[in-house]
PDB file of C-alpha atoms in Angstrom:
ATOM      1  CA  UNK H  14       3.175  -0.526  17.898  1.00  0.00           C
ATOM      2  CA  UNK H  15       3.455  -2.677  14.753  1.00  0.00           C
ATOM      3  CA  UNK H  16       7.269  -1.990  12.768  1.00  0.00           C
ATOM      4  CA  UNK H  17       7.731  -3.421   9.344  1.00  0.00           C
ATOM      5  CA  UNK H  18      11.792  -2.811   8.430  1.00  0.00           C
ATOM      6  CA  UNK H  19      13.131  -3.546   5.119  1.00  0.00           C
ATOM      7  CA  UNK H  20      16.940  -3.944   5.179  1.00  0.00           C
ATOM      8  CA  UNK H  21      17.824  -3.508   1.298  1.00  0.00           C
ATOM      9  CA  UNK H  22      16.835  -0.465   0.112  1.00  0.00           C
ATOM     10  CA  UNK H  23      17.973  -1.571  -3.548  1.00  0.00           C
ATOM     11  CA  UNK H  24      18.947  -4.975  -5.365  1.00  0.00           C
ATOM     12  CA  UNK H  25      19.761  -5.953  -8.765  1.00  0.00           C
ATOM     13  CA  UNK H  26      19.080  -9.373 -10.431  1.00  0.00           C
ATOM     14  CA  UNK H  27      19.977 -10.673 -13.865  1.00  0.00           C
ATOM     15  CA  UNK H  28      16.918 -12.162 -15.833  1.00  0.00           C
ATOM     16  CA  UNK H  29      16.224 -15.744 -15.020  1.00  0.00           C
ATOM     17  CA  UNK H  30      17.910 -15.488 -11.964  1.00  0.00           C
ATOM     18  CA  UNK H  31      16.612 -15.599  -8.446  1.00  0.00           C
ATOM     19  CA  UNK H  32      16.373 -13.006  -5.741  1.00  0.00           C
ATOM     20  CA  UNK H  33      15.300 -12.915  -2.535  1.00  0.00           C
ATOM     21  CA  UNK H  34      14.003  -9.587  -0.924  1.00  0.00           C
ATOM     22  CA  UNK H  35      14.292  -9.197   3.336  1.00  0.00           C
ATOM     23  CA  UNK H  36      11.579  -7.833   5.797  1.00  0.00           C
ATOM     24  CA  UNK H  37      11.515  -8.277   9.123  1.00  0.00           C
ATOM     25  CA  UNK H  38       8.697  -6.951  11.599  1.00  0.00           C
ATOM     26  CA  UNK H  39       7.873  -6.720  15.386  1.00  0.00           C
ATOM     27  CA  UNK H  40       4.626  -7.073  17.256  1.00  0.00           C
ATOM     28  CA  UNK H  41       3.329  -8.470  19.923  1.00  0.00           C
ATOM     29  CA  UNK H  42      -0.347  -9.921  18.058  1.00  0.00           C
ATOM     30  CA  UNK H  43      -0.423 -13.497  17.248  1.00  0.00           C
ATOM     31  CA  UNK H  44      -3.304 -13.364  14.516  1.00  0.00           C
ATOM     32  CA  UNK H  45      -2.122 -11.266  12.126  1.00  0.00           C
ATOM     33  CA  UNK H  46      -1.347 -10.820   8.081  1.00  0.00           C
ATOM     34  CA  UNK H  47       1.594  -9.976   5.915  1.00  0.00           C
ATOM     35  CA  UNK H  48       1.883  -9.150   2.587  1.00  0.00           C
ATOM     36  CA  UNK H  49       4.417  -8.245  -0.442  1.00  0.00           C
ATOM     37  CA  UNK H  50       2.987  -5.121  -2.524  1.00  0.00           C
ATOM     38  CA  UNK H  51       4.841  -4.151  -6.140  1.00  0.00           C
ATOM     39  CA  UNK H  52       4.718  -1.148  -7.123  1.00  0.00           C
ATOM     40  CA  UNK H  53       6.231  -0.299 -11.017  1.00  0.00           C
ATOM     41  CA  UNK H  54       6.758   2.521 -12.487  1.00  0.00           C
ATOM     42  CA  UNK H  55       3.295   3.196 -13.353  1.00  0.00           C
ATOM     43  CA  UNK H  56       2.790   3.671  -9.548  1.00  0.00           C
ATOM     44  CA  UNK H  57       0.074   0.936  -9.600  1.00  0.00           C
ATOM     45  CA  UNK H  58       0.152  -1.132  -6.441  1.00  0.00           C
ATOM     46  CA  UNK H  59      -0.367  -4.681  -6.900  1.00  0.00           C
ATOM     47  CA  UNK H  60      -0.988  -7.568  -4.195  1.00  0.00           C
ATOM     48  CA  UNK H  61       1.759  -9.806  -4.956  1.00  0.00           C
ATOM     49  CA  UNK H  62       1.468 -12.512  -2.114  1.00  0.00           C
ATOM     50  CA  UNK H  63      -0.220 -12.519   1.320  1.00  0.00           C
ATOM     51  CA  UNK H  64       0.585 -15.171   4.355  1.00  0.00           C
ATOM     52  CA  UNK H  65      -1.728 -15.618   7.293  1.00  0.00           C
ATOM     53  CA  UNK H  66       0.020 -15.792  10.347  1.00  0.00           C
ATOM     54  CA  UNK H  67      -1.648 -19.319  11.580  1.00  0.00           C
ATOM     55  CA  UNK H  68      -0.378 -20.767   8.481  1.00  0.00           C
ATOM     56  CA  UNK H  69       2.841 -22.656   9.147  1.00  0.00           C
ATOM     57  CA  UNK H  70       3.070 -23.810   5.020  1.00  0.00           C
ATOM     58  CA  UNK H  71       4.312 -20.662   3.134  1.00  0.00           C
ATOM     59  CA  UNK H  72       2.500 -18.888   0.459  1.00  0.00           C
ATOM     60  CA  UNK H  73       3.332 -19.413  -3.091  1.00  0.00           C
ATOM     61  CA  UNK H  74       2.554 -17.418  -6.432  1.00  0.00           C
ATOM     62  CA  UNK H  75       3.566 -18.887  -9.382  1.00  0.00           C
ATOM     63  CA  UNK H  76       7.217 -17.456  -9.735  1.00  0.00           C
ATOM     64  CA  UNK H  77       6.803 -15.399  -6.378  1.00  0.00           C
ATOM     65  CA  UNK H  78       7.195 -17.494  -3.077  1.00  0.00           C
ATOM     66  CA  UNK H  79       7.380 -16.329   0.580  1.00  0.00           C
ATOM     67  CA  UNK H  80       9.763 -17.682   3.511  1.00  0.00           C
ATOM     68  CA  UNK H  81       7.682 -16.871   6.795  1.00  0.00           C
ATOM     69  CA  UNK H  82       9.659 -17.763   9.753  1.00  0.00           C
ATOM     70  CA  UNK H  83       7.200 -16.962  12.713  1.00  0.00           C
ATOM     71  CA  UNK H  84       9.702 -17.345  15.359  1.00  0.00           C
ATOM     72  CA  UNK H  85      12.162 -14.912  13.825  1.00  0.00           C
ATOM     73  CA  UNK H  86       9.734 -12.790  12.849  1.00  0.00           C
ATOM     74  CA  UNK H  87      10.666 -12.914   9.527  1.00  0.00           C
ATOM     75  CA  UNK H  88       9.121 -12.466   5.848  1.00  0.00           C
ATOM     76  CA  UNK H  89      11.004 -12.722   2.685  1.00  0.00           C
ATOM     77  CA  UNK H  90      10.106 -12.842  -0.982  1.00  0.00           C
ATOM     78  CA  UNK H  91      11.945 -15.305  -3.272  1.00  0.00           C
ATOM     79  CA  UNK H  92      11.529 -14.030  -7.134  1.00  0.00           C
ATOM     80  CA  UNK H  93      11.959 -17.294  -9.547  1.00  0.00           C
ATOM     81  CA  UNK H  94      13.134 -16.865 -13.380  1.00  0.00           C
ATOM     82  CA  UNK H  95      13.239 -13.101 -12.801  1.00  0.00           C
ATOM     83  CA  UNK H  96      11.511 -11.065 -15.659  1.00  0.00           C
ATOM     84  CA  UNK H  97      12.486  -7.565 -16.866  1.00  0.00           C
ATOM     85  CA  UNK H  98       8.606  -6.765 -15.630  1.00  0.00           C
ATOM     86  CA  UNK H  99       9.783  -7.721 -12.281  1.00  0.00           C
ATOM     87  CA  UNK H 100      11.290  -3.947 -11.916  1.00  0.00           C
ATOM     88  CA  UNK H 101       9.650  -2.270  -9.002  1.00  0.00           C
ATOM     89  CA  UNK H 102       9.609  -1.149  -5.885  1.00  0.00           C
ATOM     90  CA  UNK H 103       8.335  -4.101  -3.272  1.00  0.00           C
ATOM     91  CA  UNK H 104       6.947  -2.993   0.000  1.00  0.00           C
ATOM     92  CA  UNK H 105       6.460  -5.495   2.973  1.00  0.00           C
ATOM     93  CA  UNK H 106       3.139  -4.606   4.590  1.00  0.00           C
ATOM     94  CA  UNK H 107       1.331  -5.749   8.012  1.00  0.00           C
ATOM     95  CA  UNK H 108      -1.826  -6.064   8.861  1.00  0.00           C
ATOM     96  CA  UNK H 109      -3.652  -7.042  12.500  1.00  0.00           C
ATOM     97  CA  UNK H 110      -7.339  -6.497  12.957  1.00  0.00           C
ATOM     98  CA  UNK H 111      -6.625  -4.580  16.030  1.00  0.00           C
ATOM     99  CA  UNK H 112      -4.930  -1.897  14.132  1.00  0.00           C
ATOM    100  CA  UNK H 113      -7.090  -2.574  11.615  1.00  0.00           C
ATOM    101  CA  UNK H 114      -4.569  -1.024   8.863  1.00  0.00           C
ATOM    102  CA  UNK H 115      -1.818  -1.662   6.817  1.00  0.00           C
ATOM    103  CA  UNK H 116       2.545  -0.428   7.817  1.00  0.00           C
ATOM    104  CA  UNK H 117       4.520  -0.996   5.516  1.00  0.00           C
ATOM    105  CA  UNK H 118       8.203  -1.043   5.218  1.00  0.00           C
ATOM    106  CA  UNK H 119      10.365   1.568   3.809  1.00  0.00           C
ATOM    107  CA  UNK H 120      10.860  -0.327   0.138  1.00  0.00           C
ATOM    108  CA  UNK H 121      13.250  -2.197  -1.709  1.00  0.00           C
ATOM    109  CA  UNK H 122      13.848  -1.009  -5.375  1.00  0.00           C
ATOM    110  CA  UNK H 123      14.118  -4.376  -7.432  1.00  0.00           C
ATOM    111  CA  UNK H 124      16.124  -3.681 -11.119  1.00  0.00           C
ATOM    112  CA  UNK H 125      16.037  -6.700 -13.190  1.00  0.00           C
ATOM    113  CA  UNK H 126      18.548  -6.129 -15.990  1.00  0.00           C
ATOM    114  CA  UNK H 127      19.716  -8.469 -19.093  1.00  0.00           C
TER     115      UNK H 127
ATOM    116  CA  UNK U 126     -10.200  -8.097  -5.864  1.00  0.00           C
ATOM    117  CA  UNK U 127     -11.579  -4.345  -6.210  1.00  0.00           C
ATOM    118  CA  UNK U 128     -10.643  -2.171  -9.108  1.00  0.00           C
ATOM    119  CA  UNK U 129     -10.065   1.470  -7.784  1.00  0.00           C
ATOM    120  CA  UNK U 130      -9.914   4.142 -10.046  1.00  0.00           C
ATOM    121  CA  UNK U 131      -9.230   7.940  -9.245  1.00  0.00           C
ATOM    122  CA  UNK U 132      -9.355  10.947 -10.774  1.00  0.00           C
ATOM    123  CA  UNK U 133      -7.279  13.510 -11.868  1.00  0.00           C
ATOM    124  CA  UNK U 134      -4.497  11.077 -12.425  1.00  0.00           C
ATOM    125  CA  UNK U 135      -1.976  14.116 -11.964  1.00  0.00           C
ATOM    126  CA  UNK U 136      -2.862  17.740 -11.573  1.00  0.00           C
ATOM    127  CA  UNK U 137      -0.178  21.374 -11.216  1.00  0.00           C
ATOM    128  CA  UNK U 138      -1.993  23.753  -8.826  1.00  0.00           C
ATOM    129  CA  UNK U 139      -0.890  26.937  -7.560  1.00  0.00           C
ATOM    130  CA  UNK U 140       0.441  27.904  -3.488  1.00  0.00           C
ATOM    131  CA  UNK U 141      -3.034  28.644  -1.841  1.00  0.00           C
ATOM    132  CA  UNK U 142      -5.648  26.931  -3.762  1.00  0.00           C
ATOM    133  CA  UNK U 143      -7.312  23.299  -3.237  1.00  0.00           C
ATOM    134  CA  UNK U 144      -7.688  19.681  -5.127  1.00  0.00           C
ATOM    135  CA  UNK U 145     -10.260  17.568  -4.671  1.00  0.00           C
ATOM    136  CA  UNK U 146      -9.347  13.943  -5.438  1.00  0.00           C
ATOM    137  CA  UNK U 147     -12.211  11.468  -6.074  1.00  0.00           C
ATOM    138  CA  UNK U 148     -12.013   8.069  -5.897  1.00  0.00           C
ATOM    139  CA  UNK U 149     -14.423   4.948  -6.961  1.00  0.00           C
ATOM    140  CA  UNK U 150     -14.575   1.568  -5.996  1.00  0.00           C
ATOM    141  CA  UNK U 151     -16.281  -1.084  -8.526  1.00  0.00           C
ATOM    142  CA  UNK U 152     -17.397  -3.299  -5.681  1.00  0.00           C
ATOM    143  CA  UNK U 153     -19.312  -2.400  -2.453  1.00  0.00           C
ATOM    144  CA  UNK U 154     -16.250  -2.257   0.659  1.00  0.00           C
ATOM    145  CA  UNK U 155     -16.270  -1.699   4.084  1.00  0.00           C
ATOM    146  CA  UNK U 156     -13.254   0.431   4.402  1.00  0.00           C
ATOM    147  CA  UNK U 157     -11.339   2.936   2.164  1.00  0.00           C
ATOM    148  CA  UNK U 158      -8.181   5.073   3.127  1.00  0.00           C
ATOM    149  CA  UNK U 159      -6.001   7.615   1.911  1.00  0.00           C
ATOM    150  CA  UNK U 160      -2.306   7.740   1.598  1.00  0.00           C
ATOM    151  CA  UNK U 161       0.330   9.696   0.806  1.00  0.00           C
ATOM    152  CA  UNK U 162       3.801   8.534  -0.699  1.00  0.00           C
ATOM    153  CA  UNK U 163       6.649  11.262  -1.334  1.00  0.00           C
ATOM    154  CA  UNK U 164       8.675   9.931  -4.438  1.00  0.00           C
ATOM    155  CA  UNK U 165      10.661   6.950  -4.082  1.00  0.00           C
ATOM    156  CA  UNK U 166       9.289   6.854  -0.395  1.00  0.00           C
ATOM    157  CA  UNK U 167       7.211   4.414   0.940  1.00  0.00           C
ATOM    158  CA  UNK U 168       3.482   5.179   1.486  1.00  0.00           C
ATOM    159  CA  UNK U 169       1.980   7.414   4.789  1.00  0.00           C
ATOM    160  CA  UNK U 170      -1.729   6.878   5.855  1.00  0.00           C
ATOM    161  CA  UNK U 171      -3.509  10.231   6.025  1.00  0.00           C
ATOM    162  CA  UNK U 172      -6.700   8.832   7.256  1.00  0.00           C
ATOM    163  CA  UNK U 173      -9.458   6.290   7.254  1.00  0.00           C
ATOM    164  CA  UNK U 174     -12.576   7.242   5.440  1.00  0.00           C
ATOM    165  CA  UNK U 175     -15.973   6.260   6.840  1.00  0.00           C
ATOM    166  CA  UNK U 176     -18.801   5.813   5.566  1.00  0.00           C
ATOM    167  CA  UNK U 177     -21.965   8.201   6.765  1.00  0.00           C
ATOM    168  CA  UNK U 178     -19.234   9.775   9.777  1.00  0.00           C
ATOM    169  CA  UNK U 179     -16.309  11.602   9.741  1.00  0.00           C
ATOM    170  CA  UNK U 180     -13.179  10.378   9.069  1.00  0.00           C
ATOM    171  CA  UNK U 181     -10.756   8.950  11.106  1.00  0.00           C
ATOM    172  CA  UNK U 182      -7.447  10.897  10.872  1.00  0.00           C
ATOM    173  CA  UNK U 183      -3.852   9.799  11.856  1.00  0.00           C
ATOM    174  CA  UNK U 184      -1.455  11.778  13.569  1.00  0.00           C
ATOM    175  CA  UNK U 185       0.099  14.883  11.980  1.00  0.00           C
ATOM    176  CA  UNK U 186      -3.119  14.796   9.521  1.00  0.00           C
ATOM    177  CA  UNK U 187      -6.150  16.809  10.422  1.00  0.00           C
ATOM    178  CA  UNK U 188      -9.632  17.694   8.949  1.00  0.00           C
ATOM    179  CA  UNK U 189      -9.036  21.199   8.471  1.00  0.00           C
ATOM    180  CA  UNK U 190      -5.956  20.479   5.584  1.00  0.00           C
ATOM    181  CA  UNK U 191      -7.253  17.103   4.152  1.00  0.00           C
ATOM    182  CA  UNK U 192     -11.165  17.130   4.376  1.00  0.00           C
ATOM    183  CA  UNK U 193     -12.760  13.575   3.515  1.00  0.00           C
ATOM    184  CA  UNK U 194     -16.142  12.397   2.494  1.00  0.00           C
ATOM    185  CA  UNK U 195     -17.295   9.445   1.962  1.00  0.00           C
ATOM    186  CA  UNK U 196     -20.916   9.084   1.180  1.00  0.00           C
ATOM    187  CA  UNK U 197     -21.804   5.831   0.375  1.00  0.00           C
ATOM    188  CA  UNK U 198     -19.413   2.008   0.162  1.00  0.00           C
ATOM    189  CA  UNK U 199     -18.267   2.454  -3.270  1.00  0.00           C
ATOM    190  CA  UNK U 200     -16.888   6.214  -3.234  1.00  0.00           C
ATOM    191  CA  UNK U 201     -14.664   8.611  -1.173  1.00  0.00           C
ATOM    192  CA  UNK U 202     -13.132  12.223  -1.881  1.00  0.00           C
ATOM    193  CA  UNK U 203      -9.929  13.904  -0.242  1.00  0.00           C
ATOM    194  CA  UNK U 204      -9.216  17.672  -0.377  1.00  0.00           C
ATOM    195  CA  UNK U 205      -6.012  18.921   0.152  1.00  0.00           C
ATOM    196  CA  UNK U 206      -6.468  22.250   0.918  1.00  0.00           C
ATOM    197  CA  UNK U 207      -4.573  25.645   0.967  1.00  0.00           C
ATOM    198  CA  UNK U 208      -1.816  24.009  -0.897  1.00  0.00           C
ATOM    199  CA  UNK U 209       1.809  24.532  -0.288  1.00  0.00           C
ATOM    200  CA  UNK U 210       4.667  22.912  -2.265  1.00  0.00           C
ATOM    201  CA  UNK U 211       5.461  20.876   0.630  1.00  0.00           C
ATOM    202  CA  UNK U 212       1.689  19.117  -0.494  1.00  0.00           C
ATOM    203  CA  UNK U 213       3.539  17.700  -3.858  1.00  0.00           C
ATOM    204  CA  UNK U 214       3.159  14.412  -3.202  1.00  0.00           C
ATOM    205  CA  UNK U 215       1.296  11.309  -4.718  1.00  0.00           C
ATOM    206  CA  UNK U 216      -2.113  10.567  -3.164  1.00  0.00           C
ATOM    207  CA  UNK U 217      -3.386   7.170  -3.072  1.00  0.00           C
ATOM    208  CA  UNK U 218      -6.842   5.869  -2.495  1.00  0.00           C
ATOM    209  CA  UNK U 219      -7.405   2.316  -0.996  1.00  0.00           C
ATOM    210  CA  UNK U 220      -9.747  -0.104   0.017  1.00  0.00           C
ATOM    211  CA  UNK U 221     -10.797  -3.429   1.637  1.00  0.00           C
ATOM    212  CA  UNK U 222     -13.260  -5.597   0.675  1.00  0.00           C
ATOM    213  CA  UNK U 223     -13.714  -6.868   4.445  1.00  0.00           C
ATOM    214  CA  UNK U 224     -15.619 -10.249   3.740  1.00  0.00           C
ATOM    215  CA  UNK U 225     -15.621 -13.409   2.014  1.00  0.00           C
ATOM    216  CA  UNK U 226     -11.483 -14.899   1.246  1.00  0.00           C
ATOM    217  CA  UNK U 227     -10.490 -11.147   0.386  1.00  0.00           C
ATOM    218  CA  UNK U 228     -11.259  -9.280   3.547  1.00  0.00           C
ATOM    219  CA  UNK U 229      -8.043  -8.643   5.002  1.00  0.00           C
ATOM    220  CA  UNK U 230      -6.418  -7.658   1.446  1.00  0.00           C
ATOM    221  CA  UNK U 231      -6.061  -3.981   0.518  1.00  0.00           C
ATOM    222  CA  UNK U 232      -6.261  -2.965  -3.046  1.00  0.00           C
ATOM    223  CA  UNK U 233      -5.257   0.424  -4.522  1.00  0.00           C
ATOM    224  CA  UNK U 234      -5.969   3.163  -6.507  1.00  0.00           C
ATOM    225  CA  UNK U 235      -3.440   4.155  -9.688  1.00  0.00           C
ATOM    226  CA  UNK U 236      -2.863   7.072  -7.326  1.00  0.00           C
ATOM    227  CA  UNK U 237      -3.174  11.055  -8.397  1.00  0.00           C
ATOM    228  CA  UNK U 238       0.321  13.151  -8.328  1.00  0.00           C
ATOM    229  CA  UNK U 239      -0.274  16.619  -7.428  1.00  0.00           C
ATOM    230  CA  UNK U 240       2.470  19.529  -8.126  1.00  0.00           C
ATOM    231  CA  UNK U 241       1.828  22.419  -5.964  1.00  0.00           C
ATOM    232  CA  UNK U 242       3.911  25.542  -7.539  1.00  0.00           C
TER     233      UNK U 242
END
């Protein structure tokens, strides 16, 4: 079974600053997907960033950038010139088309203050 | 990417009764799901909706509680049924386009919070 762990269940950033939000997971697929969802407030979801697993270059976003280290199993999110609108909660997700659905991690809840 | 939208947004029902949550897709997809998130929580999958069968349920979810239709590739309904106030919960409908550069990304409703009293 597919585990997506998120190991900072909150962080605070000053605006303009960076951040950098942790997920680790654990499977035993090679082709497989991972993604970084926001969700504000409103409760929206959004698609932030996705990374395909056979990509060794890692995904980039305008201000949002990924650091997928295969080997470690590893997939973080790097937030550039952080913006008040940055304030959400960002779930890790996983995706395999043998499972053929999304886990997601247990959250981190970004604040980006003045 | 596909804009969901569902409807009620949020609805207050009382111990017994049922809500019906319906969901459209703007786009033709090949699979929708449900899910529930518990506030500040991160999000549960109650089941995969298919279309023209029944749905395919995870575990600690059954048919009986959260019926689901899903009659054609752009629509899907969940019932929660005989509501308790352990139901209050946000419900979130999802799908994924399953083709073309978008087929492994998942896109979500604007979810519906139900208050069960």
């Amino acid at each position: 079974a597919q585990t997506v762990t998120q190991s900072q269940p909150e962080m605070s950033v000053q605006e303009a600053e960076t951040v950098t939000l942790s997920c680790t997971y654990d499977t035993s697929e090679n082709n497989y997907y991972l993604f970084w969802y926001k969700q504000p407030p409103s409760r929206q979801m959004i698609l932030v960033i996705r990374q395909e697993a056979y990509k060794q270059q890692n995904a980039t976003e305008n201000r949002f950038s990924v650091n997928f280290q295969k080997a470690a199993k590893s997939f973080s999110l790097k937030i550039s010139d952080s913006q008040l609108g940055d304030t959400a909660m960002y779930f890790c997700a996983f995706y395999t088309g043998t499972a053929s659905k999304l886990t997601f991690g247990t959250g981190t809840r970004l604040q980006v203050t003045l | 990417s596909a804009v969901i939208s569902q409807k009620p947004s949020r609805d207050i029902c009382q111990r017994g009764t049922s809500l019906t949550i319906q969901c459209q897709v703007d786009s033709q997809v090949t699979m929708m799901f449900w899910y529930r998130q518990q506030p500040g929580q991160s999000l549960t999958l109650i089941a995969t909706a298919n279309q023209g069968s029944e749905a395919t349920y995870e575990s600690g979810f059954v048919i009986d509680k959260f019926p689901i239709s899903r009659p054609n590739l752009t629509f899907s309904t969940l019932t929660v049924s005989n509501l308790s106030p352990e139901d209050s919960s946000i419900y979130l409908c999802s799908a994924r386009a399953g083709a073309g550069r978008e087929r492994n990304e998942q896109f979500f409703g604007p979810g519906t919070r139900l208050t069960v009293l």
